[in-house]
Amino acid sequence: MRLLLIHSDHIDYQAQKKTPVAEEGAVLQDELDEALVAFCAVESADEEDIDDVVDRTVAEVLKTAGELKTDRVLVYPYAHLSSDLAAPEAAKKALRGIEEGLNAAGGLTVRRAPFGWYKAFTLSCKGHPLSELSRTIVPGGEEEAAKPAKKTVTHTFFVLTPEGERKEAEACADDSPFGSLIKKELGLPVQAGGEPIHVDLMRSKEFVDYEPASDIGHLRWMPRGRLVRDLLGDYVLGLVLDYGGMPVETPVMYDLDDPAISEHAAKFGERQYRFKSGNRNMMLRFAACFGMFSFMRDMHISPNTLPMKMYELSTYSFRHEQSGEVIGLKRLRAFTMPDMHTLCKDMDNALRCFEEQLRMGWQSGVDLGTPLVGAFRCTQDFWEQYEDWVKAIVRESGVPMLIEILSDRVHYWIAKVDLAAIDGQGRPIENPTVQIDVESSLRFDISYHMDGEEVHPPILHCSPTGSIERVICAMLENTAYQSVPRLPTWLSPTQVRFVPVSERHAAYAIDLCARMNAAGVRADVDDRDESVNKKIREAGTEWVPYVAVIGDREMDEGKLTVTIRSLSDPKKPHKEEMTFDALASAVKEECAGKPFRPMYTAKHLSVRPRFL
């Protein structure tokens, strides 16, 4: 709550025009002399505890009125005090509560200007030292102690092994990747931070960079990085299509005057981009949930068509993370989220789909070369009912998992799994997730009919890989554990580079490059006027998987001497003699089953620009 308190000689207003959220039945014209005017902006954070904010606002206004020795107060809605406003219904509730609280205190003449109207007003401020005061009120504070205690939710952690053995979590908090996850979840001491290694790599490899002309956490993608990002999007699409998911596309902004959207958005607190579009209070999506739920609400759903899986690569989703937490690709304010929602028939159906989607998450770690560790979270009620099922999914996963039991449900989900990669400093990077949502179908009125009864079924939220940006983050961080850092060949912007020894070898190298691209392999040629050693070094710094030097012997014999990065060690490059066809086949075999896109950069390095 933002307050601007003005001690006035006179205030009058007149409502001119109503907005779509205008309050009906309010006093549209009024005036007061010798009054305290309380300009109020109800903020999104206030929705966490409207009653507390109202009580504290009333106390602040009463205190100020007493100090000013005035018995007249005008409560005046004034949205311009904040750029992070609460939903209209929440704001109306707060303003009515403030009016009622001031009246209940007694001894005051209290008026309130209407919410949701354009108003003309005149104001004469007294001008003494206390005549202009500003206050910010947030949920919580001393008054909280006088209220009935809120329900306390406890969190119990333990480790469950594939054999079904239960272990103390702290006893497993070692220096392994799984131990690093446990330390983070339990809040145990970890090694000092510092900038993650991927931040330098994402720039030095000309993938992505910060955009100083935008908000923090919004990036600009260079061609090489854009290619990697697009290939990863293609990879997830392939997983989802094989699984039976249906791709859709939904808007990036939504109307907070929709009660279901407002209620769902409130669960994310201040981590939202909110703005006004005309007279409407809008927000940028933080996931594809709103659009998917809108689809489901408007569809005719038959139980025979369930489970129904809808998928969107949400470019972009937005979360207004704290500026101090925004860094590199690990935590952003705008990100690309592969987002699948599965409308299930019932809980048994949801559990089966959960198992299938968890397998997809584990498989993505294998396919992308980013080993994953996992945490399973659920409510106490869910654990008591489905303990054997949880043990079964851990057994199938084949690795121990951290289990977190919540004494009561505080989210829309009753069970979820989070898989994470571990960065070069031993810190988790959250990636794939699956969640069982038992609130949204009721909130958004998503239902089907069975035996004459209306059923609001569970919905699964699933990201098979997590955000694309975090996947790239995890892959770059994973190079810290590699003796020779590299990306999988199918994701390498250049898969084969031809290096002519001199100018007379360039035409032959260019011809090989063209043939290799025609064969479905991303190839380029370093035709610059540089030494061979420099060309080879730069191919190494770009992590090119296959580098073929073209000299007299290669032209005469039709064979290539190829340096293979995946088989090399830091002190000795691994070289093999290969024909052109054998090289093309080796790359194609290594990339079998993975998506392909042509090069996004010039095939001749002599004309390729540098971005950094």
Coordinates of C-alpha atoms in Angstrom, one line a residue:
M1 CA 0.0 0.0 0.0
R2 CA 1.3 3.4 -1.0
L3 CA -0.1 6.4 0.9
L4 CA 0.2 10.1 0.2
L5 CA -1.3 12.0 3.2
I6 CA -2.2 15.6 2.6
H7 CA -3.5 18.0 5.2
S8 CA -5.8 20.2 3.2
D9 CA -7.6 23.5 3.6
H10 CA -10.1 22.2 1.0
I11 CA -10.6 19.1 -1.3
D12 CA -13.4 18.6 -3.8
Y13 CA -13.8 16.0 -6.6
Q14 CA -16.3 15.1 -9.3
A15 CA -16.4 11.7 -11.1
Q16 CA -16.3 12.3 -14.9
K17 CA -16.1 9.0 -16.7
K18 CA -16.3 5.3 -15.6
T19 CA -13.8 2.6 -16.5
P20 CA -14.6 -1.1 -16.9
V21 CA -13.8 -1.7 -13.3
A22 CA -15.7 1.3 -12.0
E23 CA -17.3 1.0 -8.5
E24 CA -21.1 1.2 -8.7
G25 CA -23.2 3.0 -6.1
A26 CA -20.4 5.3 -4.9
V27 CA -20.5 9.0 -4.1
L28 CA -19.6 10.6 -7.4
Q29 CA -19.2 14.2 -6.1
D30 CA -18.1 15.5 -2.7
E31 CA -16.0 18.1 -0.8
L32 CA -14.4 18.6 2.6
D33 CA -12.7 21.4 4.4
E34 CA -10.0 21.1 6.9
A35 CA -9.5 17.4 6.0
L36 CA -6.8 14.8 5.9
V37 CA -6.7 13.4 2.3
A38 CA -5.4 9.8 2.2
F39 CA -4.4 9.1 -1.4
C40 CA -4.1 5.3 -1.6
A41 CA -2.6 2.8 -4.2
V42 CA -3.3 -0.8 -3.3
E43 CA -0.4 -2.9 -4.6
S44 CA -0.1 -6.5 -5.7
A45 CA 1.9 -7.5 -2.6
D46 CA -1.0 -6.4 -0.4
E47 CA -3.1 -9.3 -1.8
E48 CA -1.0 -11.6 0.3
D49 CA -2.9 -10.3 3.4
I50 CA -5.4 -7.6 2.6
D51 CA -6.8 -7.5 6.1
D52 CA -3.4 -6.8 7.7
V53 CA -2.7 -4.0 5.2
V54 CA -6.1 -2.5 5.9
D55 CA -5.6 -2.6 9.6
R56 CA -2.2 -1.0 9.4
T57 CA -3.3 1.6 7.0
V58 CA -6.2 2.6 9.3
A59 CA -3.8 2.8 12.2
E60 CA -1.5 5.1 10.2
V61 CA -4.3 7.4 9.1
L62 CA -5.7 7.6 12.6
K63 CA -2.3 8.4 14.0
T64 CA -1.7 11.1 11.4
A65 CA -5.2 12.6 11.9
G66 CA -4.5 12.8 15.6
E67 CA -1.2 14.5 15.2
L68 CA -2.9 17.0 12.8
K69 CA -5.9 17.4 15.1
T70 CA -8.3 17.0 12.3
D71 CA -11.5 14.9 12.5
R72 CA -12.2 14.7 8.8
V73 CA -10.7 12.2 6.4
L74 CA -11.2 11.6 2.7
V75 CA -10.0 8.2 1.3
Y76 CA -9.0 8.8 -2.3
P77 CA -8.0 5.9 -4.7
Y78 CA -4.9 7.1 -6.6
A79 CA -3.3 4.4 -8.8
H80 CA -0.5 6.7 -10.0
L81 CA 1.4 6.2 -6.7
S82 CA 2.5 2.7 -7.9
S83 CA 3.3 0.7 -11.0
D84 CA 2.6 -2.6 -9.3
L85 CA -1.1 -2.5 -8.6
A86 CA -3.4 -5.1 -7.0
A87 CA -6.2 -6.6 -8.9
P88 CA -9.3 -4.3 -9.0
E89 CA -11.4 -6.5 -6.7
A90 CA -8.7 -6.7 -4.2
A91 CA -8.2 -2.9 -4.3
K92 CA -11.9 -2.3 -3.8
K93 CA -12.0 -4.6 -0.9
A94 CA -9.0 -2.8 0.7
L95 CA -10.5 0.7 0.2
R96 CA -13.9 -0.4 1.6
G97 CA -12.0 -1.9 4.6
I98 CA -10.1 1.3 5.2
E99 CA -13.3 3.3 5.2
E100 CA -15.1 0.9 7.5
G101 CA -12.1 0.8 9.9
L102 CA -11.9 4.6 10.1
N103 CA -15.6 4.8 10.8
A104 CA -15.4 2.1 13.4
A105 CA -12.8 4.1 15.3
G106 CA -15.4 6.8 15.9
G107 CA -15.0 10.5 16.2
L108 CA -14.3 11.1 12.5
T109 CA -16.2 12.2 9.5
V110 CA -15.0 9.8 6.8
R111 CA -15.7 10.0 3.1
R112 CA -14.4 7.9 0.2
A113 CA -14.0 8.8 -3.5
P114 CA -15.1 6.1 -5.9
F115 CA -12.7 3.5 -7.4
G116 CA -12.4 3.1 -11.1
W117 CA -13.6 6.5 -12.2
Y118 CA -11.8 9.3 -13.9
K119 CA -12.2 12.2 -11.5
A120 CA -11.6 16.0 -11.6
F121 CA -10.4 17.4 -8.2
T122 CA -9.1 20.5 -6.6
L123 CA -6.9 20.5 -3.6
S124 CA -5.5 23.2 -1.3
C125 CA -2.6 22.0 0.8
K126 CA -1.8 23.8 4.1
G127 CA 1.9 23.9 3.7
H128 CA 3.2 23.2 7.2
P129 CA 5.9 20.6 7.9
L130 CA 3.4 17.7 8.5
S131 CA 1.1 18.6 5.6
E132 CA 2.6 16.2 3.1
L133 CA 3.6 12.7 4.2
S134 CA 4.2 9.5 2.3
R135 CA 4.0 6.0 3.7
T136 CA 4.6 2.5 2.3
I137 CA 2.8 -0.4 4.1
V138 CA 3.4 -4.0 3.4
P139 CA 1.8 -7.2 4.8
G140 CA 3.2 -8.1 8.2
G141 CA 4.3 -5.9 11.1
E142 CA 3.7 -5.5 14.8
E143 CA -0.1 -5.8 14.4
E144 CA 0.4 -9.4 13.1
A145 CA 1.2 -10.6 16.6
A146 CA -2.2 -9.5 17.9
K147 CA -4.0 -11.6 15.3
P148 CA -4.8 -15.3 15.5
A149 CA -1.7 -17.2 14.5
K150 CA -1.6 -18.4 10.9
K151 CA -1.4 -22.0 10.2
T152 CA 2.2 -23.1 10.3
V153 CA 3.4 -25.3 7.5
T154 CA 6.3 -27.6 8.4
H155 CA 8.8 -29.1 5.9
T156 CA 10.3 -32.5 6.5
F157 CA 13.2 -33.6 4.4
F158 CA 14.8 -37.1 3.9
V159 CA 16.4 -39.1 1.1
L160 CA 14.8 -42.0 -0.5
T161 CA 17.0 -44.6 -2.3
P162 CA 15.9 -46.7 -5.3
E163 CA 15.8 -49.7 -2.9
G164 CA 13.2 -47.9 -0.7
E165 CA 15.6 -47.1 2.1
R166 CA 15.0 -43.8 4.0
K167 CA 18.0 -41.8 5.0
E168 CA 18.6 -38.6 6.9
A169 CA 19.1 -35.8 4.4
E170 CA 22.0 -34.1 6.2
A171 CA 23.9 -37.4 6.2
C172 CA 23.8 -37.3 2.4
A173 CA 24.9 -33.7 2.0
D174 CA 28.3 -34.4 0.7
D175 CA 30.3 -32.9 -2.2
S176 CA 28.5 -34.9 -4.9
P177 CA 26.0 -33.2 -7.3
F178 CA 23.2 -34.8 -5.3
G179 CA 24.7 -33.6 -2.1
S180 CA 24.9 -30.1 -3.5
L181 CA 21.2 -30.1 -4.1
I182 CA 20.5 -31.2 -0.5
K183 CA 22.7 -28.4 0.8
K184 CA 20.8 -25.9 -1.1
E185 CA 17.4 -27.2 -0.1
L186 CA 18.3 -27.5 3.6
G187 CA 20.1 -24.1 3.7
L188 CA 23.4 -25.7 4.6
P189 CA 26.7 -23.8 4.1
V190 CA 28.1 -24.0 0.6
Q191 CA 31.2 -22.7 -1.0
A192 CA 31.5 -19.0 -1.8
G193 CA 29.7 -17.7 -4.8
G194 CA 31.1 -15.5 -7.5
E195 CA 30.1 -15.2 -11.1
P196 CA 29.0 -18.5 -12.7
I197 CA 31.4 -19.6 -15.4
H198 CA 28.7 -19.7 -18.1
V199 CA 28.4 -15.9 -18.0
D200 CA 31.9 -15.5 -19.6
L201 CA 31.3 -18.4 -21.9
M202 CA 27.9 -17.2 -23.2
R203 CA 29.6 -14.0 -24.3
S204 CA 33.0 -15.3 -25.5
K205 CA 31.3 -18.0 -27.7
E206 CA 29.1 -15.2 -29.1
F207 CA 25.9 -16.9 -28.0
V208 CA 24.1 -14.2 -25.9
D209 CA 24.8 -10.9 -24.2
Y210 CA 23.2 -8.5 -21.8
E211 CA 21.1 -5.8 -23.5
P212 CA 21.9 -2.5 -21.7
A213 CA 19.0 -0.6 -23.5
S214 CA 16.4 -3.0 -22.0
D215 CA 15.3 -4.0 -18.5
I216 CA 17.8 -6.1 -16.5
G217 CA 17.3 -9.8 -17.3
H218 CA 16.4 -9.2 -20.9
L219 CA 19.0 -10.5 -23.4
R220 CA 20.1 -10.2 -27.0
W221 CA 20.9 -13.3 -28.9
M222 CA 23.6 -13.5 -31.5
P223 CA 23.2 -15.9 -34.5
R224 CA 25.2 -18.8 -33.0
G225 CA 23.3 -18.6 -29.7
R226 CA 20.0 -18.2 -31.5
L227 CA 20.7 -21.4 -33.5
V228 CA 21.4 -23.3 -30.3
R229 CA 18.2 -22.0 -28.7
D230 CA 16.2 -22.9 -31.7
L231 CA 17.6 -26.4 -31.9
L232 CA 16.7 -26.9 -28.2
G233 CA 13.2 -25.7 -28.9
D234 CA 13.0 -28.2 -31.8
Y235 CA 14.3 -31.0 -29.5
V236 CA 11.6 -30.4 -26.9
L237 CA 8.9 -30.1 -29.7
G238 CA 10.0 -33.6 -30.9
L239 CA 9.7 -35.0 -27.4
V240 CA 6.2 -33.5 -26.9
L241 CA 4.9 -34.6 -30.4
D242 CA 6.1 -38.1 -29.8
Y243 CA 4.2 -38.0 -26.5
G244 CA 1.0 -36.9 -28.1
G245 CA 1.1 -33.2 -27.2
M246 CA -0.7 -30.6 -29.3
P247 CA 1.2 -27.4 -29.9
V248 CA -0.8 -24.1 -29.5
E249 CA 0.1 -20.5 -29.1
T250 CA -1.4 -18.1 -26.5
P251 CA -1.0 -14.3 -25.7
V252 CA 1.8 -13.0 -23.5
M253 CA -0.5 -10.6 -21.5
Y254 CA -3.7 -11.1 -19.5
D255 CA -6.4 -9.1 -17.8
L256 CA -6.1 -9.0 -14.0
D257 CA -9.8 -8.1 -13.8
D258 CA -10.5 -11.7 -14.5
P259 CA -11.0 -13.2 -11.0
A260 CA -9.4 -16.5 -11.8
I261 CA -6.3 -14.9 -13.4
S262 CA -6.1 -12.4 -10.5
E263 CA -6.3 -15.2 -7.9
H264 CA -3.7 -17.4 -9.7
A265 CA -1.4 -14.5 -10.2
A266 CA -1.5 -13.5 -6.6
K267 CA 0.3 -16.7 -5.7
F268 CA 3.4 -15.3 -7.3
G269 CA 3.5 -12.2 -5.2
E270 CA 5.6 -9.3 -6.6
R271 CA 7.3 -11.4 -9.3
Q272 CA 5.2 -10.0 -12.1
Y273 CA 5.3 -7.3 -14.8
R274 CA 2.0 -5.4 -14.3
F275 CA 0.9 -2.4 -16.4
K276 CA -2.2 -0.5 -17.6
S277 CA -3.5 -0.9 -21.2
G278 CA -6.1 1.9 -21.4
N279 CA -8.3 1.4 -18.4
R280 CA -7.4 -2.3 -18.0
N281 CA -5.0 -3.7 -15.4
M282 CA -2.8 -6.2 -17.3
M283 CA 0.1 -8.5 -16.5
L284 CA 2.7 -10.3 -18.6
R285 CA 2.5 -14.1 -18.2
F286 CA 5.0 -15.9 -16.1
A287 CA 4.1 -19.2 -17.8
A288 CA 1.7 -20.5 -20.4
C289 CA -0.9 -21.4 -17.7
F290 CA -3.4 -18.7 -18.3
G291 CA -3.6 -19.3 -22.1
M292 CA -3.8 -23.1 -21.7
F293 CA -6.5 -22.8 -19.0
S294 CA -8.5 -20.5 -21.2
F295 CA -8.3 -23.0 -24.0
M296 CA -9.5 -25.8 -21.7
R297 CA -12.3 -23.7 -20.2
D298 CA -13.8 -23.0 -23.6
M299 CA -13.5 -26.5 -25.1
H300 CA -16.1 -29.3 -25.0
I301 CA -14.2 -31.9 -23.0
S302 CA -15.2 -35.6 -23.1
P303 CA -13.6 -38.1 -20.7
N304 CA -12.9 -40.2 -23.8
T305 CA -10.4 -37.6 -25.0
L306 CA -8.4 -37.5 -21.7
P307 CA -5.6 -37.2 -21.0
M308 CA -5.3 -34.2 -23.3
K309 CA -1.9 -32.6 -23.6
M310 CA -1.4 -29.1 -24.9
Y311 CA 2.1 -27.6 -25.4
E312 CA 3.6 -24.2 -26.0
L313 CA 7.2 -22.9 -26.3
S314 CA 6.4 -19.7 -24.5
T315 CA 8.6 -17.1 -26.0
Y316 CA 8.6 -15.2 -23.8
S317 CA 7.5 -15.7 -20.2
F318 CA 8.2 -12.9 -17.7
R319 CA 9.1 -12.9 -14.0
H320 CA 10.1 -9.7 -12.3
E321 CA 12.9 -11.3 -10.3
Q322 CA 14.9 -9.2 -7.8
S323 CA 17.6 -7.3 -9.6
G324 CA 20.3 -8.7 -7.3
E325 CA 19.4 -12.3 -8.3
V326 CA 19.4 -11.7 -12.0
I327 CA 22.6 -13.0 -13.6
G328 CA 23.5 -14.6 -16.9
L329 CA 21.2 -17.3 -18.1
K330 CA 20.4 -18.8 -14.7
R331 CA 17.8 -16.3 -13.5
L332 CA 16.1 -13.9 -16.0
R333 CA 13.1 -11.6 -16.2
A334 CA 12.3 -12.8 -19.8
F335 CA 12.8 -16.4 -20.7
T336 CA 11.7 -19.2 -23.1
M337 CA 9.7 -21.9 -21.4
P338 CA 8.7 -25.2 -22.9
D339 CA 5.3 -25.6 -21.1
M340 CA 3.0 -28.6 -21.4
H341 CA -0.3 -28.9 -19.6
T342 CA -2.1 -32.2 -19.3
L343 CA -5.8 -32.3 -18.5
C344 CA -6.2 -35.7 -16.8
K345 CA -9.3 -37.8 -16.3
D346 CA -8.7 -38.5 -12.6
M347 CA -5.9 -38.9 -10.1
D348 CA -4.9 -42.4 -11.2
N349 CA -4.6 -41.0 -14.7
A350 CA -2.6 -38.0 -13.4
L351 CA -0.1 -40.4 -11.6
R352 CA 0.4 -42.4 -14.8
C353 CA 1.1 -39.2 -16.8
F354 CA 3.4 -38.0 -14.1
E355 CA 5.5 -41.1 -14.4
E356 CA 5.7 -40.7 -18.2
Q357 CA 6.6 -37.0 -18.0
L358 CA 9.2 -37.6 -15.3
R359 CA 10.9 -40.1 -17.7
M360 CA 11.0 -37.4 -20.3
G361 CA 12.8 -35.1 -17.8
W362 CA 15.4 -37.7 -16.9
Q363 CA 15.9 -38.5 -20.6
S364 CA 16.5 -34.8 -21.4
G365 CA 19.5 -34.8 -19.1
V366 CA 21.0 -37.8 -21.0
D367 CA 20.3 -36.3 -24.4
L368 CA 21.7 -32.9 -23.5
G369 CA 24.7 -34.2 -21.6
T370 CA 23.6 -32.4 -18.4
P371 CA 23.4 -35.0 -15.5
L372 CA 20.4 -34.3 -13.3
V373 CA 19.6 -34.8 -9.6
G374 CA 16.0 -34.8 -8.3
A375 CA 13.8 -33.6 -5.5
F376 CA 10.2 -34.8 -5.0
R377 CA 7.8 -32.6 -3.0
C378 CA 4.3 -33.4 -1.8
T379 CA 1.8 -32.8 1.0
Q380 CA 1.6 -35.0 4.0
D381 CA -1.9 -36.2 2.9
F382 CA -0.5 -37.2 -0.5
W383 CA 2.5 -39.0 1.0
E384 CA 0.2 -41.0 3.3
Q385 CA -2.0 -42.1 0.4
Y386 CA 0.6 -42.6 -2.3
E387 CA 3.8 -43.5 -0.4
D388 CA 4.2 -46.8 -2.4
W389 CA 3.8 -44.9 -5.7
V390 CA 6.5 -42.4 -4.7
K391 CA 8.9 -45.2 -3.9
A392 CA 8.1 -46.8 -7.3
I393 CA 9.1 -43.7 -9.2
V394 CA 12.3 -43.3 -7.2
R395 CA 13.0 -47.0 -7.9
E396 CA 12.4 -46.5 -11.6
S397 CA 14.6 -43.4 -11.7
G398 CA 17.5 -45.5 -10.4
V399 CA 19.0 -42.8 -8.3
P400 CA 18.3 -41.4 -4.7
M401 CA 16.0 -38.5 -4.5
L402 CA 15.4 -35.8 -1.9
I403 CA 11.9 -36.0 -0.5
E404 CA 10.2 -32.9 0.9
I405 CA 6.9 -33.4 2.8
L406 CA 4.8 -30.3 3.5
S407 CA 2.4 -30.6 6.4
D408 CA -0.3 -28.7 4.5
R409 CA -0.9 -27.6 1.0
V410 CA 0.2 -24.0 0.4
H411 CA 0.4 -24.1 -3.4
Y412 CA -1.9 -25.1 -6.3
W413 CA 0.0 -28.4 -6.4
I414 CA -0.1 -31.4 -4.1
A415 CA 3.0 -33.1 -5.6
K416 CA 5.8 -32.1 -7.9
V417 CA 9.2 -33.2 -9.0
D418 CA 12.1 -30.8 -9.7
L419 CA 15.2 -32.0 -11.6
A420 CA 18.3 -29.9 -11.5
A421 CA 21.8 -29.8 -13.1
I422 CA 24.7 -28.7 -10.9
D423 CA 26.8 -25.7 -12.0
G424 CA 30.6 -25.4 -12.0
Q425 CA 30.5 -24.1 -8.4
G426 CA 28.3 -26.9 -7.1
R427 CA 25.0 -25.0 -7.1
P428 CA 21.7 -26.4 -8.5
I429 CA 20.2 -25.1 -11.8
E430 CA 16.5 -26.1 -11.7
N431 CA 15.4 -27.5 -15.0
P432 CA 12.7 -30.2 -15.7
T433 CA 9.6 -30.2 -13.5
V434 CA 6.2 -32.0 -13.3
Q435 CA 3.4 -30.8 -11.0
I436 CA 0.0 -32.1 -10.0
D437 CA -2.4 -29.1 -9.9
V438 CA -5.7 -29.6 -8.0
E439 CA -6.8 -26.0 -7.9
S440 CA -6.8 -24.6 -11.4
S441 CA -9.6 -26.7 -13.0
L442 CA -12.0 -25.4 -10.3
R443 CA -10.7 -21.8 -10.4
F444 CA -10.9 -21.6 -14.2
D445 CA -14.1 -23.7 -14.4
I446 CA -12.5 -26.5 -16.5
S447 CA -14.7 -29.6 -16.3
Y448 CA -16.3 -32.6 -18.0
H449 CA -19.3 -34.6 -17.1
M450 CA -19.3 -38.2 -16.0
D451 CA -22.5 -40.1 -15.0
G452 CA -24.4 -36.9 -14.8
E453 CA -21.8 -35.3 -12.4
E454 CA -19.6 -32.4 -13.1
V455 CA -15.9 -33.2 -12.6
H456 CA -13.1 -30.7 -12.2
P457 CA -10.0 -32.9 -12.9
P458 CA -6.4 -32.6 -12.0
I459 CA -4.0 -30.8 -14.4
L460 CA -0.3 -31.6 -14.8
H461 CA 2.2 -28.8 -15.4
C462 CA 5.3 -30.1 -17.1
S463 CA 8.4 -28.5 -18.6
P464 CA 10.4 -31.5 -20.1
T465 CA 13.7 -29.5 -19.9
G466 CA 13.0 -26.3 -18.0
S467 CA 13.6 -23.0 -19.6
I468 CA 15.7 -23.0 -22.7
E469 CA 18.0 -20.4 -21.2
R470 CA 18.7 -22.5 -18.2
V471 CA 19.4 -25.6 -20.4
I472 CA 22.1 -23.6 -22.2
C473 CA 23.3 -22.4 -18.8
A474 CA 23.5 -26.0 -17.6
M475 CA 25.4 -27.1 -20.7
L476 CA 27.9 -24.3 -20.5
E477 CA 28.4 -24.9 -16.7
N478 CA 28.8 -28.6 -17.4
T479 CA 32.0 -27.9 -19.4
A480 CA 33.7 -27.2 -16.1
Y481 CA 33.6 -30.9 -15.6
Q482 CA 35.0 -31.8 -19.0
S483 CA 38.7 -32.2 -19.8
V484 CA 38.1 -30.7 -23.2
P485 CA 35.0 -28.5 -23.1
R486 CA 32.5 -29.0 -25.9
L487 CA 28.8 -29.0 -26.8
P488 CA 27.1 -32.0 -28.3
T489 CA 27.8 -32.1 -32.0
W490 CA 24.1 -31.7 -32.9
L491 CA 24.1 -28.4 -31.0
S492 CA 27.4 -27.1 -32.2
P493 CA 26.9 -24.0 -34.4
T494 CA 29.7 -25.2 -36.6
Q495 CA 30.0 -29.0 -36.8
V496 CA 32.8 -29.2 -39.4
R497 CA 35.4 -26.6 -40.2
F498 CA 37.7 -26.8 -43.2
V499 CA 41.1 -25.1 -42.8
P500 CA 43.0 -24.5 -46.1
V501 CA 46.8 -24.3 -45.6
S502 CA 47.2 -21.6 -48.3
E503 CA 45.3 -19.7 -50.9
R504 CA 45.8 -22.4 -53.5
H505 CA 43.9 -24.9 -51.3
A506 CA 41.0 -22.5 -50.6
A507 CA 38.9 -23.4 -53.7
Y508 CA 39.0 -27.1 -52.8
A509 CA 38.1 -26.4 -49.2
I510 CA 35.2 -24.2 -50.3
D511 CA 33.9 -27.0 -52.5
L512 CA 34.1 -29.5 -49.7
C513 CA 32.3 -27.1 -47.4
A514 CA 29.5 -26.7 -49.9
R515 CA 29.2 -30.5 -50.3
M516 CA 29.1 -31.0 -46.6
N517 CA 26.3 -28.4 -46.1
A518 CA 24.4 -30.1 -48.9
A519 CA 24.7 -33.4 -47.0
G520 CA 23.0 -31.9 -44.0
V521 CA 26.0 -31.0 -41.9
R522 CA 26.8 -27.5 -40.7
A523 CA 30.2 -26.7 -42.2
D524 CA 32.2 -23.6 -42.8
V525 CA 35.7 -22.8 -44.2
D526 CA 38.3 -20.5 -42.6
D527 CA 39.4 -18.7 -45.8
R528 CA 41.0 -15.8 -43.9
D529 CA 44.5 -14.7 -44.6
E530 CA 45.8 -16.1 -41.3
S531 CA 48.3 -18.7 -40.3
V532 CA 47.1 -22.3 -40.1
N533 CA 48.0 -22.5 -36.4
K534 CA 45.9 -19.4 -35.6
K535 CA 43.0 -20.9 -37.6
I536 CA 43.2 -24.2 -35.7
R537 CA 43.5 -22.4 -32.3
E538 CA 40.3 -20.4 -33.1
A539 CA 38.5 -23.5 -34.1
G540 CA 39.4 -24.9 -30.7
T541 CA 38.2 -21.8 -28.9
E542 CA 34.9 -22.1 -30.7
W543 CA 34.6 -25.8 -29.7
V544 CA 34.2 -27.0 -33.3
P545 CA 33.8 -30.8 -33.1
Y546 CA 35.6 -31.7 -36.4
V547 CA 38.4 -29.7 -37.9
A548 CA 39.9 -30.8 -41.3
V549 CA 43.1 -29.1 -42.5
I550 CA 43.4 -29.0 -46.4
G551 CA 46.8 -29.1 -47.9
D552 CA 48.6 -30.7 -50.9
R553 CA 48.3 -34.2 -49.6
E554 CA 44.6 -33.9 -48.9
M555 CA 44.0 -32.5 -52.4
D556 CA 46.1 -35.2 -54.1
E557 CA 44.9 -38.2 -52.1
G558 CA 41.3 -37.1 -51.5
K559 CA 41.6 -38.0 -47.8
L560 CA 41.3 -35.6 -44.8
T561 CA 43.2 -35.4 -41.6
V562 CA 40.5 -34.6 -39.1
T563 CA 40.9 -33.5 -35.4
I564 CA 38.0 -34.9 -33.4
R565 CA 37.4 -32.8 -30.3
S566 CA 35.3 -35.4 -28.4
L567 CA 38.3 -37.9 -28.5
S568 CA 41.0 -35.4 -27.7
D569 CA 42.6 -34.6 -24.4
P570 CA 44.1 -31.2 -23.3
K571 CA 47.7 -32.1 -24.3
K572 CA 47.1 -34.2 -27.4
P573 CA 44.5 -33.6 -30.1
H574 CA 43.0 -36.8 -31.5
K575 CA 43.5 -37.0 -35.3
E576 CA 42.1 -39.5 -37.8
E577 CA 42.4 -39.9 -41.5
M578 CA 39.0 -39.9 -43.1
T579 CA 37.4 -39.7 -46.5
F580 CA 34.8 -36.9 -47.1
D581 CA 32.0 -39.5 -47.0
A582 CA 33.3 -41.0 -43.8
L583 CA 33.4 -37.6 -42.1
A584 CA 29.9 -36.7 -43.2
S585 CA 28.7 -40.1 -42.0
A586 CA 30.4 -39.8 -38.6
V587 CA 28.7 -36.4 -38.0
K588 CA 25.3 -37.7 -39.1
E589 CA 25.6 -40.8 -37.0
E590 CA 26.6 -38.8 -34.0
C591 CA 23.6 -36.5 -34.5
A592 CA 21.1 -39.3 -35.3
G593 CA 17.6 -38.7 -33.9
K594 CA 18.3 -35.0 -33.0
P595 CA 16.9 -32.0 -34.8
F596 CA 18.9 -30.2 -37.5
R597 CA 19.0 -26.6 -38.7
P598 CA 21.3 -25.1 -41.3
M599 CA 24.0 -22.5 -40.3
Y600 CA 22.9 -19.1 -39.1
T601 CA 26.3 -17.5 -39.8
A602 CA 28.3 -17.0 -43.0
K603 CA 30.0 -20.2 -44.3
H604 CA 33.1 -18.2 -45.2
L605 CA 34.9 -16.8 -42.1
S606 CA 36.4 -14.1 -44.2
V607 CA 33.0 -12.4 -44.3
R608 CA 31.7 -13.4 -40.9
P609 CA 31.3 -10.4 -38.6
R610 CA 32.4 -10.4 -35.0
F611 CA 29.7 -9.4 -32.5
L612 CA 31.9 -8.9 -29.5

